[in-house]
mmCIF file of C-alpha atoms in Angstrom:
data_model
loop_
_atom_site.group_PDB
_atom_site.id
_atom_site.type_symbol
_atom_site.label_atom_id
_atom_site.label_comp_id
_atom_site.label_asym_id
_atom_site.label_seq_id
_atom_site.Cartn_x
_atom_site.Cartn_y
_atom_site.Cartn_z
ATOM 1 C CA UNK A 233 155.852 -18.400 151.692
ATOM 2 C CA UNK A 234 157.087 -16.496 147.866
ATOM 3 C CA UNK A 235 160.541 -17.447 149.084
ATOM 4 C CA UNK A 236 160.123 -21.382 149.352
ATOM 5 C CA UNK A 237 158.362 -21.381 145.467
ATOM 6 C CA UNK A 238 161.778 -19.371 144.489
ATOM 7 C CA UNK A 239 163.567 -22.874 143.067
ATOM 8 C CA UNK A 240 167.373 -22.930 144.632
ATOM 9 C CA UNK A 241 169.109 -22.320 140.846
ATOM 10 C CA UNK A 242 167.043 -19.100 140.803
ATOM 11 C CA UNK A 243 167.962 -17.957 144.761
ATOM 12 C CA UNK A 244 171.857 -18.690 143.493
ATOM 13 C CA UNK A 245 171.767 -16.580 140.763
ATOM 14 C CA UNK A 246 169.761 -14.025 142.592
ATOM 15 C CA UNK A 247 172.670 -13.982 145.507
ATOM 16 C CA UNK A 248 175.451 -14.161 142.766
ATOM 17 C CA UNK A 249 174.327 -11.080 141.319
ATOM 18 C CA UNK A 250 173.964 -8.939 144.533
ATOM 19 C CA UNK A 251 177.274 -9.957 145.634
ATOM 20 C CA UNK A 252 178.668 -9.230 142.401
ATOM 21 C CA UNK A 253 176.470 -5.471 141.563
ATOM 22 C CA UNK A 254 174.553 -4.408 145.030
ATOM 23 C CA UNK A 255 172.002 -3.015 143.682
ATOM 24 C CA UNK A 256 173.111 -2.054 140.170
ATOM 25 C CA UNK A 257 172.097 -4.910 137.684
ATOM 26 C CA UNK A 258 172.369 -4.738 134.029
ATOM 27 C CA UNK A 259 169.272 -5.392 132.411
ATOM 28 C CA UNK A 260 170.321 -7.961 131.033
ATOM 29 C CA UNK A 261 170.690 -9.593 133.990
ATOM 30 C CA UNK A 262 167.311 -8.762 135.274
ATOM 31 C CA UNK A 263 166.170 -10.286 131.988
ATOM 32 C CA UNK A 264 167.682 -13.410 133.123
ATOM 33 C CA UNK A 265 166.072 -13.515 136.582
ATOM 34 C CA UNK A 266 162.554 -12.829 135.237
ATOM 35 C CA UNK A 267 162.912 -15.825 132.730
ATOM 36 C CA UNK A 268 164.184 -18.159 135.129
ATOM 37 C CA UNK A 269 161.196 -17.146 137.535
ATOM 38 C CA UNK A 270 159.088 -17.581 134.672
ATOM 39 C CA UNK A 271 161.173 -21.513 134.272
ATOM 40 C CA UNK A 272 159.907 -22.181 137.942
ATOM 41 C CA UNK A 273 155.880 -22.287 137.323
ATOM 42 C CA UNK A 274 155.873 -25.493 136.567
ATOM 43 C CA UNK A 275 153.442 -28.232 137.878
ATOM 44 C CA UNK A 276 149.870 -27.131 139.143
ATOM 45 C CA UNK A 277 149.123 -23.683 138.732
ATOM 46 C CA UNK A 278 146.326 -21.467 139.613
ATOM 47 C CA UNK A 279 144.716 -18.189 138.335
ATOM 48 C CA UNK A 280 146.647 -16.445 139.725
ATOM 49 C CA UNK A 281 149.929 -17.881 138.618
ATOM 50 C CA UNK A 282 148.878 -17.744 134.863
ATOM 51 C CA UNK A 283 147.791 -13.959 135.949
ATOM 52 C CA UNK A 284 151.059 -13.451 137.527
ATOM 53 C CA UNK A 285 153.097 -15.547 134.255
ATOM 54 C CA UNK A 286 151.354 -13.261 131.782
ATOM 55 C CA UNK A 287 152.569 -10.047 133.570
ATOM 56 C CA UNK A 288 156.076 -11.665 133.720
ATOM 57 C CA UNK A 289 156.136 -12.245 130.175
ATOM 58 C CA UNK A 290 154.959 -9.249 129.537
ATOM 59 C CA UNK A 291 157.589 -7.395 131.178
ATOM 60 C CA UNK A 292 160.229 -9.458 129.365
ATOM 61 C CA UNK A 293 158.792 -8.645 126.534
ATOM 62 C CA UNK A 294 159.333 -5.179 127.519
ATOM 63 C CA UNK A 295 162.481 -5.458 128.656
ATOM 64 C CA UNK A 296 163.875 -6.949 125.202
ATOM 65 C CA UNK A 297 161.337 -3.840 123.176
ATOM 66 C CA UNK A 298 163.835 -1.583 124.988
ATOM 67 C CA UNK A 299 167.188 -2.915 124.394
ATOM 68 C CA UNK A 300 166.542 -3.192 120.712
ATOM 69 C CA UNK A 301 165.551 0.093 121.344
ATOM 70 C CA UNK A 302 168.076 1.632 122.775
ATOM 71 C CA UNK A 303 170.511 -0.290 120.232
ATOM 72 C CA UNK A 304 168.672 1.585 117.515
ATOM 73 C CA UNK A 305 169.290 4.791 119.057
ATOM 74 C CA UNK A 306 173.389 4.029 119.151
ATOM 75 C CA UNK A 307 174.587 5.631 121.953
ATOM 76 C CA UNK A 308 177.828 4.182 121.401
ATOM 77 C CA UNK A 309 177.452 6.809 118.575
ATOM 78 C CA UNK A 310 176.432 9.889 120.395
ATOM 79 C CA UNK A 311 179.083 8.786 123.006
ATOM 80 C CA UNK A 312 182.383 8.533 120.964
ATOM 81 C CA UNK A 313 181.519 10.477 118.177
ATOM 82 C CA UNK A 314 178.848 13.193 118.336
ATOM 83 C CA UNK A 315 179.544 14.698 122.174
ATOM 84 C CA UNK A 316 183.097 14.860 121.731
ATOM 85 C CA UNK A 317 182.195 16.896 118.048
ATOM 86 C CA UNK A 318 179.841 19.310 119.946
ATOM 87 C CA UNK A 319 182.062 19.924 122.488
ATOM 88 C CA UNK A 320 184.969 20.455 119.762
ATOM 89 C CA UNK A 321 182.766 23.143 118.016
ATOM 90 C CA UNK A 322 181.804 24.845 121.035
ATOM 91 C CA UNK A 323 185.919 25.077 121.771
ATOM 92 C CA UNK A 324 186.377 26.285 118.272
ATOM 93 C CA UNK A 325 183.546 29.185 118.935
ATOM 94 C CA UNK A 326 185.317 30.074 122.390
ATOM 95 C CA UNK A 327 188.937 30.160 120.444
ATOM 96 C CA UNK A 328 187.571 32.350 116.974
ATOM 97 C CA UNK A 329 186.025 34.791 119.304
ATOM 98 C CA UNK A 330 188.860 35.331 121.719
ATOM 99 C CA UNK A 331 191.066 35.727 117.905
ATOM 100 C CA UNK A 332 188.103 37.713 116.411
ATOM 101 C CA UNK A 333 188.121 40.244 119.767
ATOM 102 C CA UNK A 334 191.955 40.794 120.273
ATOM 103 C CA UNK A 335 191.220 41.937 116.363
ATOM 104 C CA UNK A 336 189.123 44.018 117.367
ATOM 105 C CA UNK A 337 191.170 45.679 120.579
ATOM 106 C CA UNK A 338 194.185 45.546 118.361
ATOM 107 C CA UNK A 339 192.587 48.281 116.274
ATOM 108 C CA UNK A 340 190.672 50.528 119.087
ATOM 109 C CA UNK A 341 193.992 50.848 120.950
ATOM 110 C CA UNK A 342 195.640 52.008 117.536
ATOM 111 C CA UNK A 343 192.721 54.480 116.976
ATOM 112 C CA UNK A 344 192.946 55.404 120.363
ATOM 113 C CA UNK A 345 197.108 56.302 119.991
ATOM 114 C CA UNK A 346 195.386 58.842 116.992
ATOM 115 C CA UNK A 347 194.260 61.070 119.865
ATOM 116 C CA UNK A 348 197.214 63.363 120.253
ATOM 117 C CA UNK A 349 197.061 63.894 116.658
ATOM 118 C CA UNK A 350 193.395 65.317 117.030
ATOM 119 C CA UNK A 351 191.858 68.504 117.915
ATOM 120 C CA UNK A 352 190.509 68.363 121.459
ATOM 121 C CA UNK A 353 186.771 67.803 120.777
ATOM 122 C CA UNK A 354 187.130 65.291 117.953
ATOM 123 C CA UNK A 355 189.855 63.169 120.491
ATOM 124 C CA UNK A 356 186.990 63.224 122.967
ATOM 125 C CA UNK A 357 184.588 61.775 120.544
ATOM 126 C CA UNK A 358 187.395 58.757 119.538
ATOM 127 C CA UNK A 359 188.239 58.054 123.219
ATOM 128 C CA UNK A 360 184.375 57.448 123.469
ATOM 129 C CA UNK A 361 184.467 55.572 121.151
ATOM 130 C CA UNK A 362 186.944 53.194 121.824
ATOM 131 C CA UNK A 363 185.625 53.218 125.735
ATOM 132 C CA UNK A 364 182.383 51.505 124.097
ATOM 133 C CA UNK A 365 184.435 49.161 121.706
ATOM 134 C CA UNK A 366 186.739 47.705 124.827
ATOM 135 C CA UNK A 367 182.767 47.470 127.197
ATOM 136 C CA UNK A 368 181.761 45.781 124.234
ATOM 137 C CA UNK A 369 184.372 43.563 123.884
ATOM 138 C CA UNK A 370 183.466 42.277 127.574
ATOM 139 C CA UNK A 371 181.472 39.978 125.788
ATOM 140 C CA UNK A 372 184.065 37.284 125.070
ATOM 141 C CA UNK A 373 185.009 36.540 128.690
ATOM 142 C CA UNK A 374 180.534 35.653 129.328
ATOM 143 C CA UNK A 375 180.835 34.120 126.049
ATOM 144 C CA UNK A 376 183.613 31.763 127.021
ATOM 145 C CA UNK A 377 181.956 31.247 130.316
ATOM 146 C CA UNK A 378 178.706 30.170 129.275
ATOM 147 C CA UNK A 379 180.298 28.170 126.349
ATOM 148 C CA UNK A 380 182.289 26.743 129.234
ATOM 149 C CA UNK A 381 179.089 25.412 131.447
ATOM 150 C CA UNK A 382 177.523 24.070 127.767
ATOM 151 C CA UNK A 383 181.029 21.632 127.521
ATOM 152 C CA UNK A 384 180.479 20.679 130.749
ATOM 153 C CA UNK A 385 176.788 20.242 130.799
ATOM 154 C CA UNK A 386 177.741 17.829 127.883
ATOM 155 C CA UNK A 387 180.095 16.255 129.311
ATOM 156 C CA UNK A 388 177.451 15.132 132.276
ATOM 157 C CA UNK A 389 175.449 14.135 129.093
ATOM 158 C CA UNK A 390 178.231 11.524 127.996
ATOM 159 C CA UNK A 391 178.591 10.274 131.647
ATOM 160 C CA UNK A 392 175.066 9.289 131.660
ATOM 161 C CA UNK A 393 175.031 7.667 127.694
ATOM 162 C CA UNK A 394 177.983 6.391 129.538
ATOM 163 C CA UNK A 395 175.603 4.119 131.694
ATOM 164 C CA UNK A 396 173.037 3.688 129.467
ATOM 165 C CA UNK A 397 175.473 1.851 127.045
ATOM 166 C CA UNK A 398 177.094 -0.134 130.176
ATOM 167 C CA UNK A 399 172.892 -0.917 131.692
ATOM 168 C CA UNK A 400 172.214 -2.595 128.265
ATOM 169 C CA UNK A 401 175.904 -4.199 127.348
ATOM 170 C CA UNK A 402 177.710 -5.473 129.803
ATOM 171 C CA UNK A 403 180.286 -6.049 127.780
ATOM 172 C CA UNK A 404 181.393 -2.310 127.147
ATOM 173 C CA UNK A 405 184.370 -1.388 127.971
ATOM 174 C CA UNK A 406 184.641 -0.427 131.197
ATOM 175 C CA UNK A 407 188.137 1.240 131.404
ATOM 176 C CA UNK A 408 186.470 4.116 130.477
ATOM 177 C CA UNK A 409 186.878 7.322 132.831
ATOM 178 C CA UNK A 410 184.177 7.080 135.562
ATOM 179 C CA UNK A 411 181.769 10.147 135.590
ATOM 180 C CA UNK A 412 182.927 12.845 137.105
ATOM 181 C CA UNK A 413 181.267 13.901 140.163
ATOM 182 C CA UNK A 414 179.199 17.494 139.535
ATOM 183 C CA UNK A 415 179.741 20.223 142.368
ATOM 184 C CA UNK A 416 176.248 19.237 143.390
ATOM 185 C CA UNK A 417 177.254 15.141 143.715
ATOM 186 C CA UNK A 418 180.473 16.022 145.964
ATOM 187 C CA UNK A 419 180.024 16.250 149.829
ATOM 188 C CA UNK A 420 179.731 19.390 151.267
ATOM 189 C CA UNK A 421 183.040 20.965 153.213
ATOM 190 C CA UNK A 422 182.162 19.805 156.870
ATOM 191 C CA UNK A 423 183.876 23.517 157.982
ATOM 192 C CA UNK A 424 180.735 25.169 156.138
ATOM 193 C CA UNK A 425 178.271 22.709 157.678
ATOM 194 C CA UNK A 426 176.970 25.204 160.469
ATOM 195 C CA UNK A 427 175.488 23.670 163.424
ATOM 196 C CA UNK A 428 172.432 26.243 163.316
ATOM 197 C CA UNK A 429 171.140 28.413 160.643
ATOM 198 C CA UNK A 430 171.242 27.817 156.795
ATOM 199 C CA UNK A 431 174.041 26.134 155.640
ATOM 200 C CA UNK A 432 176.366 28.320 153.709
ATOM 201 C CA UNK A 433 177.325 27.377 149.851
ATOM 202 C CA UNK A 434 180.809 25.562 149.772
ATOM 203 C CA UNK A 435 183.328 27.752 147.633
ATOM 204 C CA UNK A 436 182.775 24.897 145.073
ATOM 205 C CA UNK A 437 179.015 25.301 145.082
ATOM 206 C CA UNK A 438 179.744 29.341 144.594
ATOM 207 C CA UNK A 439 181.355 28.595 140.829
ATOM 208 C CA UNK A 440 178.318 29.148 138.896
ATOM 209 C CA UNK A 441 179.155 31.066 136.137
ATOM 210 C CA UNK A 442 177.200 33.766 134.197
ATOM 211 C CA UNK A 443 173.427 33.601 135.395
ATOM 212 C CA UNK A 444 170.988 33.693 132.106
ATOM 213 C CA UNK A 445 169.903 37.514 131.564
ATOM 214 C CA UNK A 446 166.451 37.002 132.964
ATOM 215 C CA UNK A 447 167.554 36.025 136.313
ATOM 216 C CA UNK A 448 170.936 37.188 136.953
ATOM 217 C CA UNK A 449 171.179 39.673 139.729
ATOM 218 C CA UNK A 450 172.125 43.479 138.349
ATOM 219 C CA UNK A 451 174.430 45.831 139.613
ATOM 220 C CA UNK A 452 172.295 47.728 141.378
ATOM 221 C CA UNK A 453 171.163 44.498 142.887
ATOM 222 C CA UNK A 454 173.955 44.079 143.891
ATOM 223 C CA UNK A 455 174.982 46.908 145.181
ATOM 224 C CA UNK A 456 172.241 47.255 147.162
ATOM 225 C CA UNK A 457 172.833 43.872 148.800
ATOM 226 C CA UNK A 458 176.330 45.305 149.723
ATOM 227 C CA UNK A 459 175.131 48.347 151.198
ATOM 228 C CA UNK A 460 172.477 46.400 153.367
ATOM 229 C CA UNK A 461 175.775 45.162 155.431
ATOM 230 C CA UNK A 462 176.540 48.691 156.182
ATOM 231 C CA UNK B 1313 192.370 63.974 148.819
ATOM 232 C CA UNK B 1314 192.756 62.925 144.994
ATOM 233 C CA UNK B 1315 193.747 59.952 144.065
ATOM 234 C CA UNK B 1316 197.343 58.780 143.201
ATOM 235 C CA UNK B 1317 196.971 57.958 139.468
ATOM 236 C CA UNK B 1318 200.277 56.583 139.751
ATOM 237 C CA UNK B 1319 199.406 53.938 142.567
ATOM 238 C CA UNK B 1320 200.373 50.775 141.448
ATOM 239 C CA UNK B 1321 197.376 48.549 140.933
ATOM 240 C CA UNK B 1322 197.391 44.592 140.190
ATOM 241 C CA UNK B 1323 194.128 43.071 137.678
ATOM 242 C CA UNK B 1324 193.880 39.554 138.331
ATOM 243 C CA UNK B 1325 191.885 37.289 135.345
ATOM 244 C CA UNK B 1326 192.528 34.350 133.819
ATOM 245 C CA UNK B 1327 191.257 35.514 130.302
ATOM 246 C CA UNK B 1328 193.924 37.775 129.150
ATOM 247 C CA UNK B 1329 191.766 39.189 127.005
ATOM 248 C CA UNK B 1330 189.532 40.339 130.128
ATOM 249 C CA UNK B 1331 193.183 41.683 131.761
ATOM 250 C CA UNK B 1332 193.457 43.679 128.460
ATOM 251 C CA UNK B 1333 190.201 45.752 128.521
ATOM 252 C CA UNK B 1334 190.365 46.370 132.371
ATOM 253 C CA UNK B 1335 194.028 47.754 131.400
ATOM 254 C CA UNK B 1336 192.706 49.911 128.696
ATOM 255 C CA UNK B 1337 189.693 51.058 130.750
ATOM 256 C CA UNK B 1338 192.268 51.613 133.792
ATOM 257 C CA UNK B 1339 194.705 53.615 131.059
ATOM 258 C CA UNK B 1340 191.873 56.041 129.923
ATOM 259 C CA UNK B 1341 191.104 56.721 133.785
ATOM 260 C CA UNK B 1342 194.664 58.224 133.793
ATOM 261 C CA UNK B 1343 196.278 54.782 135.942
ATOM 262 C CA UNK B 1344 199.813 54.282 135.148
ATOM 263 C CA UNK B 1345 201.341 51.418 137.024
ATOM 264 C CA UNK B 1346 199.386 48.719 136.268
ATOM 265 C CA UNK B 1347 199.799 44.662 136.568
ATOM 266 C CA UNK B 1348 198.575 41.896 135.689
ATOM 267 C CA UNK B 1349 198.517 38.162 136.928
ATOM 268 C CA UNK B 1350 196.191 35.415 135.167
ATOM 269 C CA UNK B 1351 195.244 33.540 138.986
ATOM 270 C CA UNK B 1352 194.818 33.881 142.434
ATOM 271 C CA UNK B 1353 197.976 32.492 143.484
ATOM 272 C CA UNK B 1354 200.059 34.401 140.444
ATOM 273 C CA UNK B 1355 198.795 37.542 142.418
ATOM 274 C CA UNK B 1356 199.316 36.756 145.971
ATOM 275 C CA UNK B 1357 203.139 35.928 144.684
ATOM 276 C CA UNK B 1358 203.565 39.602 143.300
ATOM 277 C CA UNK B 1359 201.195 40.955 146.392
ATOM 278 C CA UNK B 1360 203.807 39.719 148.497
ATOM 279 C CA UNK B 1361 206.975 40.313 146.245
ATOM 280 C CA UNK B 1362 206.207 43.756 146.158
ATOM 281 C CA UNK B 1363 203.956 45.487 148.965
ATOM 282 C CA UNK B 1364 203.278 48.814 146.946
ATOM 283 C CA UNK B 1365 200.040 48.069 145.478
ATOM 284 C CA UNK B 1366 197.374 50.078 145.952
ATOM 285 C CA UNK B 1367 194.325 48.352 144.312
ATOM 286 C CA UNK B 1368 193.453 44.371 143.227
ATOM 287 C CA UNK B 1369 191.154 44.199 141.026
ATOM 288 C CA UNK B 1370 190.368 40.407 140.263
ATOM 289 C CA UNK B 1371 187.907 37.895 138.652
ATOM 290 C CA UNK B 1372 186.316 35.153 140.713
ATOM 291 C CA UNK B 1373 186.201 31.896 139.493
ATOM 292 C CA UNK B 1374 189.978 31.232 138.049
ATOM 293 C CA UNK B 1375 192.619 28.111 138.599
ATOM 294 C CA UNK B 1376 194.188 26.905 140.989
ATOM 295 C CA UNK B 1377 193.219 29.519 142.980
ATOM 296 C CA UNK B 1378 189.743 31.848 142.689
ATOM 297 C CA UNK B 1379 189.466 35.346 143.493
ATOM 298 C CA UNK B 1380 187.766 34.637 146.739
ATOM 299 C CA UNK B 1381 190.871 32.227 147.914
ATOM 300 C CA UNK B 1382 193.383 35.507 146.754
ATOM 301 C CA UNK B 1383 190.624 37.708 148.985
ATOM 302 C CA UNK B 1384 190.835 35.506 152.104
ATOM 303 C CA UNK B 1385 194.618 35.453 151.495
ATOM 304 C CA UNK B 1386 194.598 39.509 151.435
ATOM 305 C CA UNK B 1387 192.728 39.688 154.341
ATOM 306 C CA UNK B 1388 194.809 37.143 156.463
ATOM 307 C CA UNK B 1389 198.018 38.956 155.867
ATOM 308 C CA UNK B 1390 199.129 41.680 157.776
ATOM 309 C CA UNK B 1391 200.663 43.416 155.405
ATOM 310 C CA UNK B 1392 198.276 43.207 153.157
ATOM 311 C CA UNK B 1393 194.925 43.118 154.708
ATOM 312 C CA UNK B 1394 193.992 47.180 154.327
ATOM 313 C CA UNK B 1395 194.873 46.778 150.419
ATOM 314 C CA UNK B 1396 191.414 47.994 148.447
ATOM 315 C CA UNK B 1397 190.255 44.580 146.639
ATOM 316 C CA UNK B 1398 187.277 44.755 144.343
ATOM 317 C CA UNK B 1399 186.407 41.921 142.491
ATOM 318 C CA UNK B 1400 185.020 41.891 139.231
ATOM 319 C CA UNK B 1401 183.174 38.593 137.731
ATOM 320 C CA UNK B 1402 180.549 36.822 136.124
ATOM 321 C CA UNK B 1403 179.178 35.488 138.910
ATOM 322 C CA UNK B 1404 176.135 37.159 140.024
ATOM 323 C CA UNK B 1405 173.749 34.885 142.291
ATOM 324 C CA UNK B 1406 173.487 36.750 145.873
ATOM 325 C CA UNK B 1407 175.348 34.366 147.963
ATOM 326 C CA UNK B 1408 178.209 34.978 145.604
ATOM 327 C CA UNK B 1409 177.875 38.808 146.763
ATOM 328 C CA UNK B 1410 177.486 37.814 150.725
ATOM 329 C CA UNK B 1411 180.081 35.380 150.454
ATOM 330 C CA UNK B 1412 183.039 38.362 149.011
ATOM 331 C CA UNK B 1413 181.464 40.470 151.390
ATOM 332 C CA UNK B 1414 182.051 38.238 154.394
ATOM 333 C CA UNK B 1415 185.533 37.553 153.161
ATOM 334 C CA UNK B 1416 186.417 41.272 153.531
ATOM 335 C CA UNK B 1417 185.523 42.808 149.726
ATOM 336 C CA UNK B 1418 185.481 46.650 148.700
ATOM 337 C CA UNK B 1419 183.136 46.939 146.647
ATOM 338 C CA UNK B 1420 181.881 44.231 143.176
ATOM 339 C CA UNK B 1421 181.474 44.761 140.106
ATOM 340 C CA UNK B 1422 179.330 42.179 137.712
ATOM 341 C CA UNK B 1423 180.168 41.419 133.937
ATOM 342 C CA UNK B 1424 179.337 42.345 131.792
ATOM 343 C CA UNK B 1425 180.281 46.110 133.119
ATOM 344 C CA UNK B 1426 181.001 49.298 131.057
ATOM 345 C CA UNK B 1427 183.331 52.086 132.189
ATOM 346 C CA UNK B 1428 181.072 54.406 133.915
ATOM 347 C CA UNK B 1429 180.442 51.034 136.555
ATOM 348 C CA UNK B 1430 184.034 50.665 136.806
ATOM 349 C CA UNK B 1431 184.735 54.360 137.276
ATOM 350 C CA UNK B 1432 182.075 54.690 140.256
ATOM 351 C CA UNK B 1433 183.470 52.019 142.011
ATOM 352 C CA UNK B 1434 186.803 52.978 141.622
ATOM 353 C CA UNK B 1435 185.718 56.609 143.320
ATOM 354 C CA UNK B 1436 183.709 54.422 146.126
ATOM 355 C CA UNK B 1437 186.978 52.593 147.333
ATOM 356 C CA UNK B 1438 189.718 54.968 146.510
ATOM 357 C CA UNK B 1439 188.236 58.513 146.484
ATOM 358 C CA UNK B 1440 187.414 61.236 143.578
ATOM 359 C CA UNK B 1441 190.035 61.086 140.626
#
């Protein structure tokens, strides 16, 4: 039987950690567990214990390769100082073009108050032209949007540095916000759960932003789709 | 029968610089009366407030409540429910489009849009203008 070779100071601290993670355990403490099981073989052993030893030591070995590793890499680091920077820039883009565009309008709408002072064909030539500067400036509000789902997609980033720095020190602090569940992690809204059929999207799981060019639906797409309910 | 230029019409988007452009595009179609409210739940207070509105025009995916929540809300009200509501967003993925059209939409515009789009589907839910 594996489980009667298991010595009882090993099967303690095997039970203490379930009780105290489930099944989340730090490396660390799976560190621990492989060099106790490696503390058991003493006595007699066969072929297949050395076999089985070597492996063992192998993968603590391993197991210490990538926590010096991962130390070297400093996600401490990326977490509290280069995430929260990013995200900062990306804010700062959002805010200078929203500034940059009400510029922008500020001076179409006084070109377009020139109109009355203009003979008819050259006033149909500047409200034109200030039509295309407005359609143009449409491209704030996608900006902002997609700048939007980068912050976010970042902040998913620092949620999971977030766990990599808790997996390989325990002794982070762990006050620190929980991740966030994504639209994706959060239940679905029983109501929507139809008994038949596909499942209709949740109203949450409809807030996805601008599509990227290449596959976002176009108007005529769209209205197509609309007129197929006629 | 032409359209009343004069209707009053409400643009619902929580970028103000969004509200500003659909104002100006709105102004150079010859609308007069137009307002403006930065959510869902901004607009369904002046909806009520005031039941002369002839057009919503809103964004989708605003806090605390989204264009689809102020649609449903439209719909469900019985003074409000015939009120033309086209929304105009980002958000372009087909179940987006089912989902505004289930909820009782006129017609939906995606961004980015220029005039002429805005103009068309103006004509398609109120009449020529």
């Amino acid at each position: 039987m594996a489980g009667a070779v298991v010595d009882e100071a090993l099967q303690a601290r095997l039970a203490e950690i379930r009780q105290e993670r489930g099944d989340t355990v730090a490396v660390a403490d799976v560190a621990t567990v492989v060099e106790a099981l490696l503390a058991t073989m003493t006595g007699d052993v066969t072929a297949e214990d050395v076999q089985l030893y070597k492996e063992l030591e192998g993968l603590a070995r391993y197991i210490h390769a990538a926590r010096s590793e991962i130390a070297a890499i400093n996600p401490g680091e990326i977490q509290s100082q280069f995430l929260p920077s990013a995200s900062d820039e990306l804010d700062a883009i959002v805010e200078a073009t929203e500034k940059a565009t009400n510029q922008i309008m500020d001076a179409a709408e006084v070109l377009e108050d020139l109109q009355g002072d203009l003979p008819a064909e050259a006033a149909e030539r500047l409200a034109a032209a200030t039509t295309a500067i407005y359609e143009a400036c449409t491209f704030q509000d996608i900006t902002g949007q997609r700048i939007t789902k980068v912050v976010r997609t970042l902040k998913i980033i620092e949620d999971r540095v977030d766990g990599l720095v808790r997996a390989f020190d325990p002794s982070f602090d762990k006050t620190r916000a929980a991740p966030d569940a994504t639209a994706a992690d959060k239940p679905a809204d029983p109501a929507a759960a139809a008994p038949e059929g596909p499942r209709k999207p949740t109203d949450e799981e409809l807030l996805n932003g601008p599509q990227a060019v290449e596959s976002a639906m176009r108007q005529d797409d769209i209205d197509a789709l609309l007129a197929s309910f006629d | 029968m032409a359209v009343d230029l004069n209707m009053r019409v409400l643009i619902v988007d929580d970028y103000k610089t969004m509200l500003r452009i659909i104002r100006n595009l709105l102004r150079q179609l010859g609308f007069t009366n137009i307002d403006e409210a930065t959510d869902g739940s901004a607009a369904l207070q002046l909806l009520r407030a005031n039941g002369n509105y002839g057009l919503v025009i809103s964004d989708w995916n605003m806090e605390p409540m989204t264009g689809l929540q102020l649609l449903r809300e439209v719909r469900a009200d019985a003074k409000l429910k015939m009120l033309p509501f086209i929304m105009v967003t980002a958000e372009s993925k087909s179940e987006n489009v089912i989902a505004a059209k289930e909820a009782g939409v006129s017609n939906y515009i995606v961004k980015p849009f220029n005039a002429e789009t805005l103009k068309s589907k103006l004509v398609s839910v109120l009449g020529d203008f």
